[in-house]
Amino acid sequence: MKRRVFLSSSIAAGLYAGSSVASQDATRRVGVMGHTGRGNYGHGLDTVWQNIPNAQVVGVSDGNEAGLAAELKKLNVSSGYLDYREMLSAQQPEFVSVAPRHPDQHFDMIMAAIASGVRGIYVEKPFCRTPAEADAIVSSSLKAGTKIAVAHRNRYHPVLVLIKQMIADGQLGRLLEMRGRGKGDRRGGGECLWVLGCHVMNLFEYIGGKPLSCSATLLTNGARVTAADVAPGNEALGPLAGNEVHAHYQMESGVFAAYDSIANDGTKDSYCMHFIGSDGVIALHIDANPVAHIVSGNPFAVDMKPRQWVPITSAGPGKPEPHPGRVADVHNHVAGVNDLIAAVDEDRQPLCDARSGALTVEMICAAFESHRQNSKSVSLPLERRDHPLNRL
């Protein structure tokens, strides 16, 4: 392996130090908001608290009576509520999980939690549905001092800070572009942009800085999406259209990023990102273990010699993972919740905060707005804060 793709384990450990472990000194009162049949409890946003020292789930809300009974049994909790507002009032939790996968419920749940005095909120993705909703959440949370962390769990991965440092150190040469893809399954297009693309957008912003502009095209069976194609989306995503999307972003750092999603494209679940440099490529496969690999050399040159993809761990390329527990804590959301609790205790923003969640929503809606304007490049922040497909 070439020297320039090496990063010592001591540096990696230092990079990871920003993700603190939750304080174990005080009992943390936790409320869980879910909705069986309407997004349920997300990707384990209910059970994560069972793995947090001194956290006690004191109440659960679920608008489905049978689902609520099952959840209370699952979490071994006695206090259940059909209305999350009643749960917030009665139990006065310090932390809450806003767990449903359906984002149409997130805004009201988050705003109610902020108003009730909750100190920390861990919310399932997608964060919310429009820039206007995101604006209101960010403003209210800052005014109240409430910390919000969005469950983009790869954002808490110890390898991610290592990748950012490797790129900054020039270990890929010059970073030329970032590319992301969805799973290429039936959800390809607009739906994929929301439910999978939000993770990719979040990582685009982490590596490349804030998005400055976007140009995009949405297609339905090869034809440009029109108003006639727009319909309510699955999982209460709001207005949706297209089984193919191609979106390009200019980022604050000067690098360009692209997200492409095509329904049933034959790629067999290649849910990934590529950071393409003049002298190498890093591939990051969302939620995989190992999460990232690097290959050296000019990616555009024909080289008859085999090029090896080398796994990247928190110790560096080609090294065994010294802290497998940290990786497990990423996948089960323990890393994200620990960071949220530490953010409350230290009065700082979480690693993936409301502002970062709002930017993912802005980037997704920017793709819809660009398409609405005949794929014209549109500036971010968007001038209109509603959902662009309502104006197609």
Short mmCIF file of C-alpha atoms in Angstrom, two decimals, residues 8-389:
data_model
loop_
_atom_site.label_atom_id
_atom_site.label_comp_id
_atom_site.label_asym_id
_atom_site.label_seq_id
_atom_site.Cartn_x
_atom_site.Cartn_y
_atom_site.Cartn_z
CA SER A 8 -2.22 6.24 12.07
CA SER A 9 -4.62 4.82 14.62
CA SER A 10 -3.66 7.59 17.04
CA ILE A 11 -4.87 10.25 14.59
CA ALA A 12 -8.07 8.30 13.97
CA ALA A 13 -8.69 8.04 17.70
CA GLY A 14 -8.22 11.77 18.05
CA LEU A 15 -10.69 12.45 15.24
CA TYR A 16 -13.27 10.28 16.91
CA ALA A 17 -12.91 11.98 20.26
CA GLY A 18 -15.59 14.53 19.39
CA SER A 19 -18.30 11.89 19.78
CA SER A 20 -18.69 11.72 23.55
CA VAL A 21 -20.18 8.94 25.61
CA ALA A 22 -23.37 9.82 27.48
CA SER A 23 -23.03 10.89 31.09
CA GLN A 24 -23.76 8.05 33.51
CA ASP A 25 -24.31 10.26 36.56
CA ALA A 26 -28.04 10.96 36.31
CA THR A 27 -31.17 9.09 35.30
CA ARG A 28 -32.47 10.31 31.95
CA ARG A 29 -36.25 10.41 31.58
CA VAL A 30 -37.16 9.39 28.05
CA GLY A 31 -40.36 9.52 26.04
CA VAL A 32 -40.86 7.50 22.88
CA MET A 33 -43.23 8.69 20.15
CA GLY A 34 -44.23 6.15 17.51
CA HIS A 35 -47.24 5.27 15.42
CA THR A 36 -47.93 1.68 14.49
CA GLY A 37 -48.96 1.44 10.85
CA ARG A 38 -47.79 5.01 10.22
CA GLY A 39 -44.05 4.56 10.26
CA ASN A 40 -43.95 2.50 13.46
CA TYR A 41 -40.78 3.16 15.50
CA GLY A 42 -38.29 3.75 12.72
CA HIS A 43 -35.01 1.88 12.65
CA GLY A 44 -34.86 1.03 16.35
CA LEU A 45 -35.41 4.52 17.74
CA ASP A 46 -37.46 2.99 20.53
CA THR A 47 -35.10 0.21 21.64
CA VAL A 48 -31.91 2.29 21.46
CA TRP A 49 -32.61 3.69 24.93
CA GLN A 50 -32.33 0.21 26.44
CA ASN A 51 -28.63 0.38 25.59
CA ILE A 52 -28.01 3.79 27.18
CA PRO A 53 -26.76 3.76 30.79
CA ASN A 54 -29.24 5.28 33.25
CA ALA A 55 -31.83 6.01 30.56
CA GLN A 56 -35.39 5.17 31.59
CA VAL A 57 -38.29 5.18 29.15
CA VAL A 58 -41.08 6.71 31.24
CA GLY A 59 -43.77 6.93 28.59
CA VAL A 60 -44.73 5.78 25.11
CA SER A 61 -47.22 7.32 22.70
CA ASP A 62 -48.79 5.53 19.74
CA GLY A 63 -51.99 6.49 17.93
CA ASN A 64 -52.75 2.82 17.34
CA GLU A 65 -54.19 1.17 20.46
CA ALA A 66 -53.06 -2.37 19.65
CA GLY A 67 -49.65 -1.12 18.58
CA LEU A 68 -49.30 0.84 21.80
CA ALA A 69 -50.03 -2.24 23.90
CA ALA A 70 -47.42 -4.22 21.99
CA GLU A 71 -44.83 -1.48 22.34
CA LEU A 72 -45.38 -1.13 26.08
CA LYS A 73 -44.78 -4.85 26.45
CA LYS A 74 -41.74 -4.69 24.19
CA LEU A 75 -40.12 -1.89 26.20
CA ASN A 76 -41.46 -3.07 29.58
CA VAL A 77 -43.09 0.31 30.20
CA SER A 78 -46.38 0.86 32.04
CA SER A 79 -47.35 4.38 30.94
CA GLY A 80 -48.84 4.51 27.45
CA TYR A 81 -50.72 7.28 25.63
CA LEU A 82 -52.65 7.48 22.38
CA ASP A 83 -51.79 11.19 22.16
CA TYR A 84 -48.12 12.20 22.34
CA ARG A 85 -49.10 15.59 23.77
CA GLU A 86 -50.60 13.86 26.79
CA MET A 87 -47.43 11.82 27.22
CA LEU A 88 -45.28 14.96 27.12
CA SER A 89 -47.49 16.74 29.64
CA ALA A 90 -47.83 13.83 32.05
CA GLN A 91 -44.28 12.47 31.99
CA GLN A 92 -42.19 15.60 31.31
CA PRO A 93 -39.36 13.64 29.65
CA GLU A 94 -35.91 15.13 29.30
CA PHE A 95 -35.31 13.32 25.99
CA VAL A 96 -37.63 11.96 23.32
CA SER A 97 -37.38 9.81 20.24
CA VAL A 98 -39.53 11.04 17.37
CA ALA A 99 -39.55 7.62 15.79
CA PRO A 100 -42.11 7.22 12.95
CA ARG A 101 -40.65 6.71 9.50
CA HIS A 102 -43.47 8.83 8.05
CA PRO A 103 -42.16 12.43 8.11
CA ASP A 104 -45.59 14.06 7.98
CA GLN A 105 -45.78 13.55 11.77
CA HIS A 106 -42.32 14.85 12.60
CA PHE A 107 -43.02 18.57 12.54
CA ASP A 108 -45.93 18.49 14.99
CA MET A 109 -44.19 16.00 17.29
CA ILE A 110 -40.95 18.00 17.37
CA MET A 111 -42.68 21.32 17.94
CA ALA A 112 -44.78 19.85 20.76
CA ALA A 113 -41.66 18.38 22.37
CA ILE A 114 -39.85 21.72 22.19
CA ALA A 115 -42.84 23.52 23.70
CA SER A 116 -43.02 21.00 26.55
CA GLY A 117 -39.44 21.69 27.63
CA VAL A 118 -37.74 18.55 26.29
CA ARG A 119 -33.96 19.09 26.27
CA GLY A 120 -32.95 16.62 23.56
CA ILE A 121 -34.77 15.12 20.56
CA TYR A 122 -33.57 12.19 18.44
CA VAL A 123 -35.60 12.14 15.22
CA GLU A 124 -35.92 9.57 12.43
CA LYS A 125 -35.13 10.60 8.89
CA PRO A 126 -36.36 12.20 6.68
CA PHE A 127 -36.19 15.14 9.08
CA CYS A 128 -39.32 16.88 7.79
CA ARG A 129 -41.07 17.59 4.47
CA THR A 130 -40.32 21.18 3.45
CA PRO A 131 -37.78 23.95 4.05
CA ALA A 132 -40.56 25.92 5.77
CA GLU A 133 -41.03 23.17 8.35
CA ALA A 134 -37.28 22.95 8.83
CA ASP A 135 -37.02 26.74 9.30
CA ALA A 136 -39.62 26.69 12.06
CA ILE A 137 -38.02 23.72 13.83
CA VAL A 138 -34.53 25.23 13.75
CA SER A 139 -35.77 28.62 14.95
CA SER A 140 -37.86 27.18 17.79
CA SER A 141 -35.16 24.79 18.96
CA LEU A 142 -32.51 27.51 19.07
CA LYS A 143 -34.83 29.85 20.96
CA ALA A 144 -35.69 27.15 23.51
CA GLY A 145 -32.20 25.70 23.74
CA THR A 146 -33.46 22.26 22.70
CA LYS A 147 -30.88 20.03 21.04
CA ILE A 148 -32.05 18.03 18.03
CA ALA A 149 -30.13 15.14 16.47
CA VAL A 150 -31.21 13.56 13.19
CA ALA A 151 -30.78 9.79 12.86
CA HIS A 152 -28.44 9.86 9.86
CA ARG A 153 -26.48 7.17 11.65
CA ASN A 154 -23.52 7.02 9.25
CA ARG A 155 -22.82 10.63 10.20
CA TYR A 156 -21.65 9.28 13.58
CA HIS A 157 -19.34 6.61 12.10
CA PRO A 158 -15.72 6.85 13.36
CA VAL A 159 -14.46 6.12 9.83
CA LEU A 160 -16.23 9.17 8.42
CA VAL A 161 -13.96 11.68 10.16
CA LEU A 162 -11.01 9.63 8.93
CA ILE A 163 -12.25 9.84 5.32
CA LYS A 164 -12.65 13.61 5.61
CA GLN A 165 -9.09 13.92 6.91
CA MET A 166 -7.72 11.66 4.16
CA ILE A 167 -9.37 13.82 1.50
CA ALA A 168 -8.13 17.02 3.15
CA ASP A 169 -4.60 15.58 3.28
CA GLY A 170 -4.66 14.94 -0.47
CA GLN A 171 -4.64 11.17 -0.26
CA LEU A 172 -6.94 11.05 -3.30
CA GLY A 173 -5.02 13.77 -5.07
CA ARG A 174 -7.45 16.54 -5.97
CA LEU A 175 -11.06 15.75 -5.09
CA LEU A 176 -12.84 16.02 -8.44
CA GLU A 177 -16.40 15.00 -7.63
CA MET A 178 -18.71 13.18 -5.24
CA ARG A 179 -21.32 10.73 -6.51
CA GLY A 180 -24.17 8.98 -4.72
CA ARG A 181 -26.71 6.35 -5.71
CA GLY A 182 -29.78 4.80 -4.16
CA LYS A 183 -30.52 1.09 -3.96
CA GLY A 184 -31.82 0.88 -7.52
CA ASP A 185 -34.95 -0.92 -6.32
CA ARG A 186 -38.65 -0.19 -6.98
CA ARG A 187 -38.36 3.10 -5.05
CA GLY A 188 -35.94 4.62 -7.56
CA GLY A 189 -36.56 8.26 -8.46
CA GLY A 190 -38.39 10.74 -6.24
CA GLU A 191 -39.13 8.30 -3.41
CA CYS A 192 -35.52 7.14 -3.28
CA LEU A 193 -34.36 10.76 -3.21
CA TRP A 194 -36.26 11.21 0.05
CA VAL A 195 -35.81 7.94 1.93
CA LEU A 196 -32.26 7.04 0.85
CA GLY A 197 -30.93 10.19 -0.75
CA CYS A 198 -31.32 12.11 2.51
CA HIS A 199 -28.44 10.05 3.98
CA VAL A 200 -26.27 10.81 0.95
CA MET A 201 -27.12 14.53 0.99
CA ASN A 202 -26.12 14.68 4.64
CA LEU A 203 -22.71 13.21 3.83
CA PHE A 204 -22.29 15.45 0.77
CA GLU A 205 -22.65 18.42 3.09
CA TYR A 206 -20.28 16.96 5.69
CA ILE A 207 -17.49 16.48 3.15
CA GLY A 208 -18.18 19.28 0.67
CA GLY A 209 -19.70 22.04 2.78
CA LYS A 210 -23.03 23.78 2.24
CA PRO A 211 -24.79 23.36 -1.11
CA LEU A 212 -24.80 26.51 -3.25
CA SER A 213 -26.85 25.47 -6.28
CA CYS A 214 -28.69 22.53 -7.81
CA SER A 215 -29.78 21.41 -11.25
CA ALA A 216 -31.91 18.31 -11.65
CA THR A 217 -34.17 16.29 -13.92
CA LEU A 218 -36.98 13.90 -12.94
CA LEU A 219 -38.23 11.31 -15.40
CA THR A 220 -41.14 8.88 -15.48
CA ASN A 221 -40.40 5.96 -17.80
CA GLY A 222 -37.94 8.13 -19.71
CA ALA A 223 -40.19 11.18 -20.12
CA ARG A 224 -39.91 14.42 -18.15
CA VAL A 225 -42.16 14.52 -15.10
CA THR A 226 -45.19 16.78 -15.53
CA ALA A 227 -47.93 17.91 -13.15
CA ALA A 228 -50.00 14.91 -14.25
CA ASP A 229 -47.38 12.58 -12.76
CA VAL A 230 -47.47 14.12 -9.28
CA ALA A 231 -49.34 12.13 -6.62
CA PRO A 232 -49.16 11.60 -2.84
CA GLY A 233 -45.99 9.65 -2.13
CA ASN A 234 -45.49 6.46 -0.15
CA GLU A 235 -44.70 6.73 3.57
CA ALA A 236 -46.46 10.11 3.75
CA LEU A 237 -43.58 11.81 1.94
CA GLY A 238 -45.83 14.45 0.41
CA PRO A 239 -46.22 15.11 -3.34
CA LEU A 240 -43.98 12.81 -5.34
CA ALA A 241 -43.21 11.88 -8.94
CA GLY A 242 -40.66 10.16 -11.13
CA ASN A 243 -38.96 6.76 -11.22
CA GLU A 244 -35.66 8.34 -12.22
CA VAL A 245 -33.82 11.37 -10.84
CA HIS A 246 -30.50 13.02 -11.70
CA ALA A 247 -29.46 15.88 -9.40
CA HIS A 248 -26.21 17.87 -9.42
CA TYR A 249 -25.02 20.21 -6.68
CA GLN A 250 -22.26 22.78 -6.41
CA MET A 251 -20.89 22.64 -2.88
CA GLU A 252 -19.26 25.36 -0.80
CA SER A 253 -15.83 23.72 -1.13
CA GLY A 254 -15.99 24.03 -4.93
CA VAL A 255 -16.50 20.32 -5.57
CA PHE A 256 -19.61 19.14 -7.42
CA ALA A 257 -21.82 16.32 -6.17
CA ALA A 258 -24.29 14.16 -8.08
CA TYR A 259 -27.12 11.93 -6.94
CA ASP A 260 -28.65 9.47 -9.38
CA SER A 261 -31.49 7.05 -8.78
CA ILE A 262 -33.23 4.82 -11.31
CA ALA A 263 -35.94 2.34 -10.36
CA ASN A 264 -35.00 -1.32 -10.88
CA ASP A 265 -31.70 -0.37 -12.53
CA GLY A 266 -30.04 -3.77 -12.09
CA THR A 267 -27.30 -2.60 -9.72
CA LYS A 268 -28.49 -4.98 -6.99
CA ASP A 269 -28.57 -2.77 -3.94
CA SER A 270 -25.42 -0.73 -4.55
CA TYR A 271 -26.42 2.00 -2.10
CA CYS A 272 -23.22 4.00 -2.03
CA MET A 273 -21.16 7.13 -2.44
CA HIS A 274 -17.90 7.62 -4.34
CA PHE A 275 -15.37 10.34 -3.57
CA ILE A 276 -13.43 10.56 -6.83
CA GLY A 277 -9.99 12.10 -6.84
CA SER A 278 -7.30 12.56 -9.43
CA ASP A 279 -5.26 9.79 -7.81
CA GLY A 280 -7.77 7.49 -6.15
CA VAL A 281 -11.34 6.76 -5.15
CA ILE A 282 -13.01 6.13 -1.80
CA ALA A 283 -16.24 4.12 -1.96
CA LEU A 284 -18.60 4.37 1.00
CA HIS A 285 -21.44 1.86 1.14
CA ILE A 286 -24.18 3.10 3.44
CA ASP A 287 -24.65 0.94 6.56
CA ALA A 288 -22.13 -1.67 5.34
CA ASN A 289 -19.31 -3.12 7.43
CA PRO A 290 -16.62 -2.22 6.57
CA VAL A 291 -18.30 0.97 5.50
CA ALA A 292 -15.59 2.24 3.14
CA HIS A 293 -12.80 1.13 0.77
CA ILE A 294 -10.07 2.98 -1.09
CA VAL A 295 -8.35 2.26 -4.40
CA SER A 296 -5.26 4.14 -5.58
CA GLY A 297 -4.47 5.49 -9.02
CA ASN A 298 -5.99 7.73 -11.67
CA PRO A 299 -9.60 6.53 -11.92
CA PHE A 300 -9.82 7.57 -15.57
CA ALA A 301 -6.67 5.82 -16.76
CA VAL A 302 -6.59 2.31 -18.21
CA ASP A 303 -4.25 0.25 -16.04
CA MET A 304 -3.70 -3.40 -16.94
CA LYS A 305 -2.40 -4.11 -13.45
CA PRO A 306 -5.02 -5.11 -10.86
CA ARG A 307 -6.04 -2.36 -8.45
CA GLN A 308 -6.96 -3.53 -4.98
CA TRP A 309 -9.84 -2.05 -3.04
CA VAL A 310 -8.53 -1.71 0.53
CA PRO A 311 -11.01 -1.53 3.44
CA ILE A 312 -10.84 1.54 5.68
CA THR A 313 -11.34 1.13 9.42
CA SER A 314 -10.99 3.64 12.24
CA ALA A 315 -7.30 2.61 12.43
CA GLY A 316 -6.70 3.42 8.76
CA PRO A 317 -6.71 1.68 5.38
CA GLY A 318 -5.91 -2.03 5.46
CA LYS A 319 -5.90 -2.27 9.25
CA PRO A 320 -8.16 -4.39 11.48
CA GLU A 321 -10.94 -2.46 13.21
CA PRO A 322 -9.64 -1.86 16.77
CA HIS A 323 -13.01 -0.74 18.13
CA PRO A 324 -15.78 -2.98 16.70
CA GLY A 325 -18.07 -1.83 19.50
CA ARG A 326 -17.99 1.71 18.15
CA VAL A 327 -19.14 0.47 14.76
CA ALA A 328 -21.95 -1.54 16.36
CA ASP A 329 -22.98 1.59 18.27
CA VAL A 330 -23.38 3.41 14.95
CA HIS A 331 -25.75 0.81 13.55
CA ASN A 332 -27.97 0.58 16.65
CA HIS A 333 -28.06 4.40 17.12
CA VAL A 334 -26.23 4.30 20.44
CA ALA A 335 -23.51 6.58 19.02
CA GLY A 336 -26.07 9.16 17.92
CA VAL A 337 -28.00 9.12 21.20
CA ASN A 338 -24.80 9.28 23.27
CA ASP A 339 -23.74 12.31 21.27
CA LEU A 340 -27.14 13.95 21.76
CA ILE A 341 -26.97 13.50 25.54
CA ALA A 342 -23.42 14.84 25.60
CA ALA A 343 -24.54 17.82 23.49
CA VAL A 344 -27.22 18.63 26.07
CA ASP A 345 -24.76 18.31 28.95
CA GLU A 346 -22.07 20.37 27.19
CA ASP A 347 -24.49 22.92 25.67
CA ARG A 348 -23.30 22.35 22.11
CA GLN A 349 -24.97 21.20 18.93
CA PRO A 350 -25.05 17.45 18.13
CA LEU A 351 -22.85 16.13 15.34
CA CYS A 352 -25.89 15.81 13.05
CA ASP A 353 -28.04 18.66 14.30
CA ALA A 354 -31.26 20.31 13.16
CA ARG A 355 -29.36 22.65 10.85
CA SER A 356 -27.73 19.69 9.12
CA GLY A 357 -31.09 17.90 8.87
CA ALA A 358 -32.62 21.05 7.39
CA LEU A 359 -29.94 21.17 4.69
CA THR A 360 -30.80 17.64 3.55
CA VAL A 361 -34.43 18.70 3.15
CA GLU A 362 -33.32 21.83 1.27
CA MET A 363 -31.17 19.79 -1.12
CA ILE A 364 -33.98 17.35 -1.87
CA CYS A 365 -36.52 20.11 -2.46
CA ALA A 366 -33.95 21.96 -4.59
CA ALA A 367 -33.94 19.01 -7.00
CA PHE A 368 -37.72 19.28 -7.33
CA GLU A 369 -37.51 23.06 -7.74
CA SER A 370 -34.85 22.82 -10.44
CA HIS A 371 -36.93 20.32 -12.39
CA ARG A 372 -39.96 22.59 -11.99
CA GLN A 373 -37.93 25.36 -13.63
CA ASN A 374 -37.07 23.19 -16.64
CA SER A 375 -33.89 21.88 -14.96
CA LYS A 376 -32.48 25.37 -14.50
CA SER A 377 -29.74 25.75 -11.89
CA VAL A 378 -31.35 27.14 -8.73
CA SER A 379 -29.56 28.80 -5.84
CA LEU A 380 -29.69 27.58 -2.28
CA PRO A 381 -31.18 28.56 0.11
CA LEU A 382 -34.35 28.32 -1.96
CA GLU A 383 -36.39 31.49 -2.28
CA ARG A 384 -39.69 29.63 -1.90
CA ARG A 385 -39.92 27.46 1.22
CA ASP A 386 -42.90 25.28 0.32
CA HIS A 387 -42.87 21.99 -1.62
CA PRO A 388 -41.97 22.68 -5.27
CA LEU A 389 -44.00 19.81 -6.72
#
